[in-house]
């Protein structure tokens, strides 16, 4: 993961070849890299007992959170037009889920337990490119959805869910040719708002988080 980030930083410092052409209709790209997912609260609950005179007695409360994580990722893109691309992506993350137990009725100290998850995310996105800047950057907007699959470390518990995302990004090519087998090589950065439903959760609410990616793309 550190190597991917170092490559991304190095690419930013490289001189940029003059842009010869945009991606042509029917061309495609493969882009390996890494994605960072932010943490998010997964809700809380209370263990209670009904009292004989009515009402509830709270034994303890819990609050659960999924922690941030980095994930290796790869995307495959097809250009339907010079400024429009459809993209399929896959990422694999290992976030931790922590549950904090508080307000124990017997006065015990608060404790936190943590389990590890295996998280698989398959996405489909659309990228629409805006005008190319003078410095060689190509900004774009993106949106799409995905299928989420999460397993605990023992593979005994499996949860699935759906995601939706929208955000902004930029491309910078340091090789861009109008002809030849290898036409484009460059760096793609993006940031997204990520909405998730399903997966490991306390009450199956819609959860909002963020993600950011750095990918090295190769175009053919």
PDB file of C-alpha atoms in Angstrom:
ATOM      1  CA  UNK A   1       0.000   0.000   0.000  1.00  0.00           C
ATOM      2  CA  UNK A   2       2.862   2.367   0.834  1.00  0.00           C
ATOM      3  CA  UNK A   3       4.443   1.642  -2.551  1.00  0.00           C
ATOM      4  CA  UNK A   4       1.236   2.638  -4.345  1.00  0.00           C
ATOM      5  CA  UNK A   5       1.083   5.942  -2.467  1.00  0.00           C
ATOM      6  CA  UNK A   6       4.756   6.663  -3.167  1.00  0.00           C
ATOM      7  CA  UNK A   7       4.219   5.970  -6.874  1.00  0.00           C
ATOM      8  CA  UNK A   8       1.252   8.352  -6.886  1.00  0.00           C
ATOM      9  CA  UNK A   9       3.315  11.122  -5.267  1.00  0.00           C
ATOM     10  CA  UNK A  10       6.199  10.523  -7.671  1.00  0.00           C
ATOM     11  CA  UNK A  11       3.844  10.747 -10.648  1.00  0.00           C
ATOM     12  CA  UNK A  12       2.706  14.189  -9.502  1.00  0.00           C
ATOM     13  CA  UNK A  13       6.304  15.387  -9.641  1.00  0.00           C
ATOM     14  CA  UNK A  14       7.017  14.087 -13.129  1.00  0.00           C
ATOM     15  CA  UNK A  15       7.028  16.497 -16.084  1.00  0.00           C
ATOM     16  CA  UNK A  16       3.902  16.314 -18.194  1.00  0.00           C
ATOM     17  CA  UNK A  17       4.065  15.473 -21.879  1.00  0.00           C
ATOM     18  CA  UNK A  18       1.971  17.797 -24.043  1.00  0.00           C
ATOM     19  CA  UNK A  19      -1.538  16.434 -24.531  1.00  0.00           C
ATOM     20  CA  UNK A  20      -1.764  14.995 -28.037  1.00  0.00           C
ATOM     21  CA  UNK A  21      -5.326  13.713 -27.897  1.00  0.00           C
ATOM     22  CA  UNK A  22      -8.110  12.783 -25.592  1.00  0.00           C
ATOM     23  CA  UNK A  23      -9.233   9.199 -25.194  1.00  0.00           C
ATOM     24  CA  UNK A  24     -11.035   8.036 -28.303  1.00  0.00           C
ATOM     25  CA  UNK A  25     -14.411   6.363 -28.489  1.00  0.00           C
ATOM     26  CA  UNK A  26     -13.978   2.639 -27.976  1.00  0.00           C
ATOM     27  CA  UNK A  27     -10.605   2.892 -26.230  1.00  0.00           C
ATOM     28  CA  UNK A  28     -10.186   1.398 -22.772  1.00  0.00           C
ATOM     29  CA  UNK A  29      -8.025   1.715 -19.668  1.00  0.00           C
ATOM     30  CA  UNK A  30      -6.911  -0.416 -16.756  1.00  0.00           C
ATOM     31  CA  UNK A  31      -5.998   1.353 -13.519  1.00  0.00           C
ATOM     32  CA  UNK A  32      -4.541  -0.329 -10.409  1.00  0.00           C
ATOM     33  CA  UNK A  33      -4.129   1.654  -7.208  1.00  0.00           C
ATOM     34  CA  UNK A  34      -5.514   2.183  -3.737  1.00  0.00           C
ATOM     35  CA  UNK A  35      -8.668   3.589  -2.129  1.00  0.00           C
ATOM     36  CA  UNK A  36      -9.089   4.991   1.384  1.00  0.00           C
ATOM     37  CA  UNK A  37     -12.476   4.493   3.078  1.00  0.00           C
ATOM     38  CA  UNK A  38     -13.455   6.689   6.004  1.00  0.00           C
ATOM     39  CA  UNK A  39     -14.856   5.258   9.217  1.00  0.00           C
ATOM     40  CA  UNK A  40     -18.538   5.523  10.093  1.00  0.00           C
ATOM     41  CA  UNK A  41     -20.811   5.020  13.085  1.00  0.00           C
ATOM     42  CA  UNK A  42     -22.945   1.898  12.774  1.00  0.00           C
ATOM     43  CA  UNK A  43     -25.433   2.754  15.496  1.00  0.00           C
ATOM     44  CA  UNK A  44     -26.000   1.859  19.114  1.00  0.00           C
ATOM     45  CA  UNK A  45     -28.308  -0.254  21.235  1.00  0.00           C
ATOM     46  CA  UNK A  46     -29.216  -0.847  24.874  1.00  0.00           C
ATOM     47  CA  UNK A  47     -29.708  -4.108  26.744  1.00  0.00           C
ATOM     48  CA  UNK A  48     -32.762  -3.647  28.970  1.00  0.00           C
ATOM     49  CA  UNK A  49     -35.036  -5.494  31.384  1.00  0.00           C
ATOM     50  CA  UNK A  50     -38.701  -4.717  31.932  1.00  0.00           C
ATOM     51  CA  UNK A  51     -39.358  -3.693  35.512  1.00  0.00           C
ATOM     52  CA  UNK A  52     -42.378  -5.078  37.407  1.00  0.00           C
ATOM     53  CA  UNK A  53     -43.822  -1.592  37.938  1.00  0.00           C
ATOM     54  CA  UNK A  54     -43.378  -0.644  34.307  1.00  0.00           C
ATOM     55  CA  UNK A  55     -40.541   0.939  32.428  1.00  0.00           C
ATOM     56  CA  UNK A  56     -37.199  -0.497  31.454  1.00  0.00           C
ATOM     57  CA  UNK A  57     -33.986  -1.026  33.379  1.00  0.00           C
ATOM     58  CA  UNK A  58     -30.815  -0.493  31.317  1.00  0.00           C
ATOM     59  CA  UNK A  59     -28.193  -3.180  31.837  1.00  0.00           C
ATOM     60  CA  UNK A  60     -25.635  -1.588  29.470  1.00  0.00           C
ATOM     61  CA  UNK A  61     -25.352   0.323  26.206  1.00  0.00           C
ATOM     62  CA  UNK A  62     -23.274  -0.345  23.115  1.00  0.00           C
ATOM     63  CA  UNK A  63     -22.014   1.865  20.294  1.00  0.00           C
ATOM     64  CA  UNK A  64     -20.506   0.292  17.183  1.00  0.00           C
ATOM     65  CA  UNK A  65     -18.215   1.849  14.586  1.00  0.00           C
ATOM     66  CA  UNK A  66     -16.425   0.662  11.457  1.00  0.00           C
ATOM     67  CA  UNK A  67     -12.912   2.097  11.277  1.00  0.00           C
ATOM     68  CA  UNK A  68     -11.199   3.664   8.272  1.00  0.00           C
ATOM     69  CA  UNK A  69      -9.151   1.413   6.003  1.00  0.00           C
ATOM     70  CA  UNK A  70      -7.023   1.361   2.858  1.00  0.00           C
ATOM     71  CA  UNK A  71      -7.856  -1.057   0.062  1.00  0.00           C
ATOM     72  CA  UNK A  72      -5.964  -2.202  -3.031  1.00  0.00           C
ATOM     73  CA  UNK A  73      -8.190  -1.573  -6.036  1.00  0.00           C
ATOM     74  CA  UNK A  74      -8.372  -1.932  -9.793  1.00  0.00           C
ATOM     75  CA  UNK A  75     -10.723  -0.431 -12.373  1.00  0.00           C
ATOM     76  CA  UNK A  76     -11.436  -1.137 -16.037  1.00  0.00           C
ATOM     77  CA  UNK A  77     -12.821   1.720 -18.143  1.00  0.00           C
ATOM     78  CA  UNK A  78     -14.358   1.941 -21.618  1.00  0.00           C
ATOM     79  CA  UNK A  79     -14.767   5.297 -23.370  1.00  0.00           C
ATOM     80  CA  UNK A  80     -18.156   5.684 -25.000  1.00  0.00           C
ATOM     81  CA  UNK A  81     -17.075   9.156 -26.177  1.00  0.00           C
ATOM     82  CA  UNK A  82     -13.927  11.265 -25.704  1.00  0.00           C
ATOM     83  CA  UNK A  83     -15.432  12.816 -22.561  1.00  0.00           C
ATOM     84  CA  UNK A  84     -17.587   9.925 -21.324  1.00  0.00           C
ATOM     85  CA  UNK A  85     -16.335   6.681 -19.774  1.00  0.00           C
ATOM     86  CA  UNK A  86     -18.022   3.785 -18.013  1.00  0.00           C
ATOM     87  CA  UNK A  87     -16.019   2.032 -15.331  1.00  0.00           C
ATOM     88  CA  UNK A  88     -16.105  -1.256 -13.429  1.00  0.00           C
ATOM     89  CA  UNK A  89     -14.073  -1.426 -10.222  1.00  0.00           C
ATOM     90  CA  UNK A  90     -13.096  -3.868  -7.500  1.00  0.00           C
ATOM     91  CA  UNK A  91     -11.519  -3.240  -4.084  1.00  0.00           C
ATOM     92  CA  UNK A  92     -10.647  -5.365  -1.059  1.00  0.00           C
ATOM     93  CA  UNK A  93     -10.335  -3.824   2.410  1.00  0.00           C
ATOM     94  CA  UNK A  94      -9.749  -5.123   5.940  1.00  0.00           C
ATOM     95  CA  UNK A  95     -11.490  -2.621   8.242  1.00  0.00           C
ATOM     96  CA  UNK A  96     -11.940  -3.206  11.971  1.00  0.00           C
ATOM     97  CA  UNK A  97     -15.320  -2.940  13.667  1.00  0.00           C
ATOM     98  CA  UNK A  98     -15.222  -1.798  17.296  1.00  0.00           C
ATOM     99  CA  UNK A  99     -18.044  -2.005  19.841  1.00  0.00           C
ATOM    100  CA  UNK A 100     -17.838   0.064  23.020  1.00  0.00           C
ATOM    101  CA  UNK A 101     -19.869  -1.104  26.038  1.00  0.00           C
ATOM    102  CA  UNK A 102     -20.832   1.673  28.475  1.00  0.00           C
ATOM    103  CA  UNK A 103     -23.293   2.467  31.306  1.00  0.00           C
ATOM    104  CA  UNK A 104     -22.992  -0.949  32.906  1.00  0.00           C
ATOM    105  CA  UNK A 105     -25.636  -1.349  35.596  1.00  0.00           C
ATOM    106  CA  UNK A 106     -23.134  -2.924  37.991  1.00  0.00           C
ATOM    107  CA  UNK A 107     -20.665  -0.087  37.568  1.00  0.00           C
ATOM    108  CA  UNK A 108     -18.096  -1.959  35.471  1.00  0.00           C
ATOM    109  CA  UNK A 109     -15.659   0.138  33.469  1.00  0.00           C
ATOM    110  CA  UNK A 110     -16.369   0.779  29.813  1.00  0.00           C
ATOM    111  CA  UNK A 111     -14.717  -1.722  27.483  1.00  0.00           C
ATOM    112  CA  UNK A 112     -14.173  -1.909  23.722  1.00  0.00           C
ATOM    113  CA  UNK A 113     -14.069  -5.094  21.675  1.00  0.00           C
ATOM    114  CA  UNK A 114     -12.814  -5.220  18.101  1.00  0.00           C
ATOM    115  CA  UNK A 115     -13.260  -7.682  15.256  1.00  0.00           C
ATOM    116  CA  UNK A 116     -11.777  -7.634  11.771  1.00  0.00           C
ATOM    117  CA  UNK A 117     -13.784  -7.681   8.559  1.00  0.00           C
ATOM    118  CA  UNK A 118     -13.044  -8.706   5.007  1.00  0.00           C
ATOM    119  CA  UNK A 119     -14.757  -6.230   2.703  1.00  0.00           C
ATOM    120  CA  UNK A 120     -15.307  -6.747  -1.022  1.00  0.00           C
ATOM    121  CA  UNK A 121     -16.758  -3.933  -3.115  1.00  0.00           C
ATOM    122  CA  UNK A 122     -17.719  -4.245  -6.787  1.00  0.00           C
ATOM    123  CA  UNK A 123     -18.664  -0.941  -8.406  1.00  0.00           C
ATOM    124  CA  UNK A 124     -20.022   0.459 -11.628  1.00  0.00           C
ATOM    125  CA  UNK A 125     -19.433   4.163 -12.330  1.00  0.00           C
ATOM    126  CA  UNK A 126     -19.747   6.795 -15.029  1.00  0.00           C
ATOM    127  CA  UNK A 127     -17.114   9.524 -15.524  1.00  0.00           C
ATOM    128  CA  UNK A 128     -17.845  12.739 -17.402  1.00  0.00           C
ATOM    129  CA  UNK A 129     -14.790  14.833 -18.251  1.00  0.00           C
ATOM    130  CA  UNK A 130     -14.796  18.616 -18.193  1.00  0.00           C
ATOM    131  CA  UNK A 131     -12.458  20.910 -20.153  1.00  0.00           C
ATOM    132  CA  UNK A 132      -8.746  20.103 -19.936  1.00  0.00           C
ATOM    133  CA  UNK A 133      -6.727  22.667 -17.959  1.00  0.00           C
ATOM    134  CA  UNK A 134      -3.571  24.296 -19.284  1.00  0.00           C
ATOM    135  CA  UNK A 135      -1.446  22.356 -16.790  1.00  0.00           C
ATOM    136  CA  UNK A 136      -2.588  19.045 -18.310  1.00  0.00           C
ATOM    137  CA  UNK A 137      -5.174  18.113 -15.680  1.00  0.00           C
ATOM    138  CA  UNK A 138      -8.533  16.740 -16.848  1.00  0.00           C
ATOM    139  CA  UNK A 139     -11.222  17.234 -14.174  1.00  0.00           C
ATOM    140  CA  UNK A 140     -14.244  14.950 -14.127  1.00  0.00           C
ATOM    141  CA  UNK A 141     -17.400  14.238 -12.202  1.00  0.00           C
ATOM    142  CA  UNK A 142     -18.401  10.691 -11.374  1.00  0.00           C
ATOM    143  CA  UNK A 143     -21.335   8.742  -9.980  1.00  0.00           C
ATOM    144  CA  UNK A 144     -22.381   5.123  -9.636  1.00  0.00           C
ATOM    145  CA  UNK A 145     -23.319   2.254  -7.376  1.00  0.00           C
ATOM    146  CA  UNK A 146     -21.920  -0.971  -6.052  1.00  0.00           C
ATOM    147  CA  UNK A 147     -22.388  -4.345  -4.389  1.00  0.00           C
ATOM    148  CA  UNK A 148     -20.892  -4.777  -0.903  1.00  0.00           C
ATOM    149  CA  UNK A 149     -19.962  -8.071   0.748  1.00  0.00           C
ATOM    150  CA  UNK A 150     -18.501  -8.253   4.264  1.00  0.00           C
ATOM    151  CA  UNK A 151     -17.311 -11.285   6.247  1.00  0.00           C
ATOM    152  CA  UNK A 152     -15.890 -11.590   9.731  1.00  0.00           C
ATOM    153  CA  UNK A 153     -12.388 -12.989  10.136  1.00  0.00           C
ATOM    154  CA  UNK A 154     -13.677 -16.510  10.776  1.00  0.00           C
ATOM    155  CA  UNK A 155     -15.896 -16.435   7.640  1.00  0.00           C
ATOM    156  CA  UNK A 156     -18.788 -17.516   9.874  1.00  0.00           C
ATOM    157  CA  UNK A 157     -20.898 -14.386   9.407  1.00  0.00           C
ATOM    158  CA  UNK A 158     -21.605 -12.814   6.007  1.00  0.00           C
ATOM    159  CA  UNK A 159     -23.488  -9.593   5.287  1.00  0.00           C
ATOM    160  CA  UNK A 160     -24.232  -7.944   1.950  1.00  0.00           C
ATOM    161  CA  UNK A 161     -25.315  -4.452   1.042  1.00  0.00           C
ATOM    162  CA  UNK A 162     -25.395  -1.746  -1.598  1.00  0.00           C
ATOM    163  CA  UNK A 163     -23.479   1.481  -2.110  1.00  0.00           C
ATOM    164  CA  UNK A 164     -24.009   4.673  -4.027  1.00  0.00           C
ATOM    165  CA  UNK A 165     -21.322   7.245  -4.666  1.00  0.00           C
ATOM    166  CA  UNK A 166     -20.778  10.606  -6.310  1.00  0.00           C
ATOM    167  CA  UNK A 167     -17.741  12.832  -6.433  1.00  0.00           C
ATOM    168  CA  UNK A 168     -15.047  14.692  -8.317  1.00  0.00           C
ATOM    169  CA  UNK A 169     -11.648  13.766  -9.681  1.00  0.00           C
ATOM    170  CA  UNK A 170      -8.762  14.697 -11.924  1.00  0.00           C
ATOM    171  CA  UNK A 171      -6.569  12.883 -14.464  1.00  0.00           C
ATOM    172  CA  UNK A 172      -3.045  13.836 -15.395  1.00  0.00           C
ATOM    173  CA  UNK A 173      -1.354  12.028 -18.256  1.00  0.00           C
ATOM    174  CA  UNK A 174       2.410  11.926 -18.502  1.00  0.00           C
ATOM    175  CA  UNK A 175       2.158   9.930 -21.737  1.00  0.00           C
ATOM    176  CA  UNK A 176      -0.635  10.759 -24.186  1.00  0.00           C
ATOM    177  CA  UNK A 177      -0.399   9.693 -27.827  1.00  0.00           C
ATOM    178  CA  UNK A 178      -2.945   9.677 -30.601  1.00  0.00           C
ATOM    179  CA  UNK A 179      -1.738   6.371 -32.040  1.00  0.00           C
ATOM    180  CA  UNK A 180       0.078   3.228 -30.953  1.00  0.00           C
ATOM    181  CA  UNK A 181      -0.754   0.302 -28.737  1.00  0.00           C
ATOM    182  CA  UNK A 182       0.075   2.045 -25.449  1.00  0.00           C
ATOM    183  CA  UNK A 183      -1.508   5.464 -25.773  1.00  0.00           C
ATOM    184  CA  UNK A 184      -1.926   6.870 -22.274  1.00  0.00           C
ATOM    185  CA  UNK A 185      -0.191   6.501 -18.926  1.00  0.00           C
ATOM    186  CA  UNK A 186      -1.061   8.740 -16.024  1.00  0.00           C
ATOM    187  CA  UNK A 187      -2.422   9.367 -12.566  1.00  0.00           C
ATOM    188  CA  UNK A 188      -6.065   9.546 -11.514  1.00  0.00           C
ATOM    189  CA  UNK A 189      -7.165  11.057  -8.187  1.00  0.00           C
ATOM    190  CA  UNK A 190     -10.737  11.242  -6.925  1.00  0.00           C
ATOM    191  CA  UNK A 191     -12.799  11.923  -3.814  1.00  0.00           C
ATOM    192  CA  UNK A 192     -16.349  10.685  -3.247  1.00  0.00           C
ATOM    193  CA  UNK A 193     -19.278  10.829  -0.891  1.00  0.00           C
ATOM    194  CA  UNK A 194     -20.177   7.198  -0.224  1.00  0.00           C
ATOM    195  CA  UNK A 195     -23.651   6.099   0.919  1.00  0.00           C
ATOM    196  CA  UNK A 196     -24.057   2.542   2.193  1.00  0.00           C
ATOM    197  CA  UNK A 197     -27.020   0.397   3.178  1.00  0.00           C
ATOM    198  CA  UNK A 198     -26.764  -3.139   4.485  1.00  0.00           C
ATOM    199  CA  UNK A 199     -23.553  -4.880   5.443  1.00  0.00           C
ATOM    200  CA  UNK A 200     -22.546  -5.151   9.091  1.00  0.00           C
ATOM    201  CA  UNK A 201     -24.765  -2.692  10.940  1.00  0.00           C
ATOM    202  CA  UNK A 202     -26.752  -2.367  14.144  1.00  0.00           C
ATOM    203  CA  UNK A 203     -30.054  -1.119  12.756  1.00  0.00           C
ATOM    204  CA  UNK A 204     -29.654  -1.238   8.930  1.00  0.00           C
ATOM    205  CA  UNK A 205     -29.725   2.528   8.493  1.00  0.00           C
ATOM    206  CA  UNK A 206     -28.283   4.454   5.563  1.00  0.00           C
ATOM    207  CA  UNK A 207     -24.664   5.312   6.431  1.00  0.00           C
ATOM    208  CA  UNK A 208     -22.751   8.197   4.854  1.00  0.00           C
ATOM    209  CA  UNK A 209     -18.974   8.208   4.576  1.00  0.00           C
ATOM    210  CA  UNK A 210     -16.193   9.292   2.263  1.00  0.00           C
ATOM    211  CA  UNK A 211     -13.567   7.666   0.084  1.00  0.00           C
ATOM    212  CA  UNK A 212     -10.539   8.864  -1.847  1.00  0.00           C
ATOM    213  CA  UNK A 213      -8.562   7.037  -4.504  1.00  0.00           C
ATOM    214  CA  UNK A 214      -5.190   7.211  -6.265  1.00  0.00           C
ATOM    215  CA  UNK A 215      -4.856   5.070  -9.400  1.00  0.00           C
ATOM    216  CA  UNK A 216      -2.208   4.734 -12.108  1.00  0.00           C
ATOM    217  CA  UNK A 217      -4.055   4.335 -15.405  1.00  0.00           C
ATOM    218  CA  UNK A 218      -2.817   2.759 -18.629  1.00  0.00           C
ATOM    219  CA  UNK A 219      -4.842   3.397 -21.788  1.00  0.00           C
ATOM    220  CA  UNK A 220      -4.984   1.371 -25.006  1.00  0.00           C
TER     221      UNK A 220
END
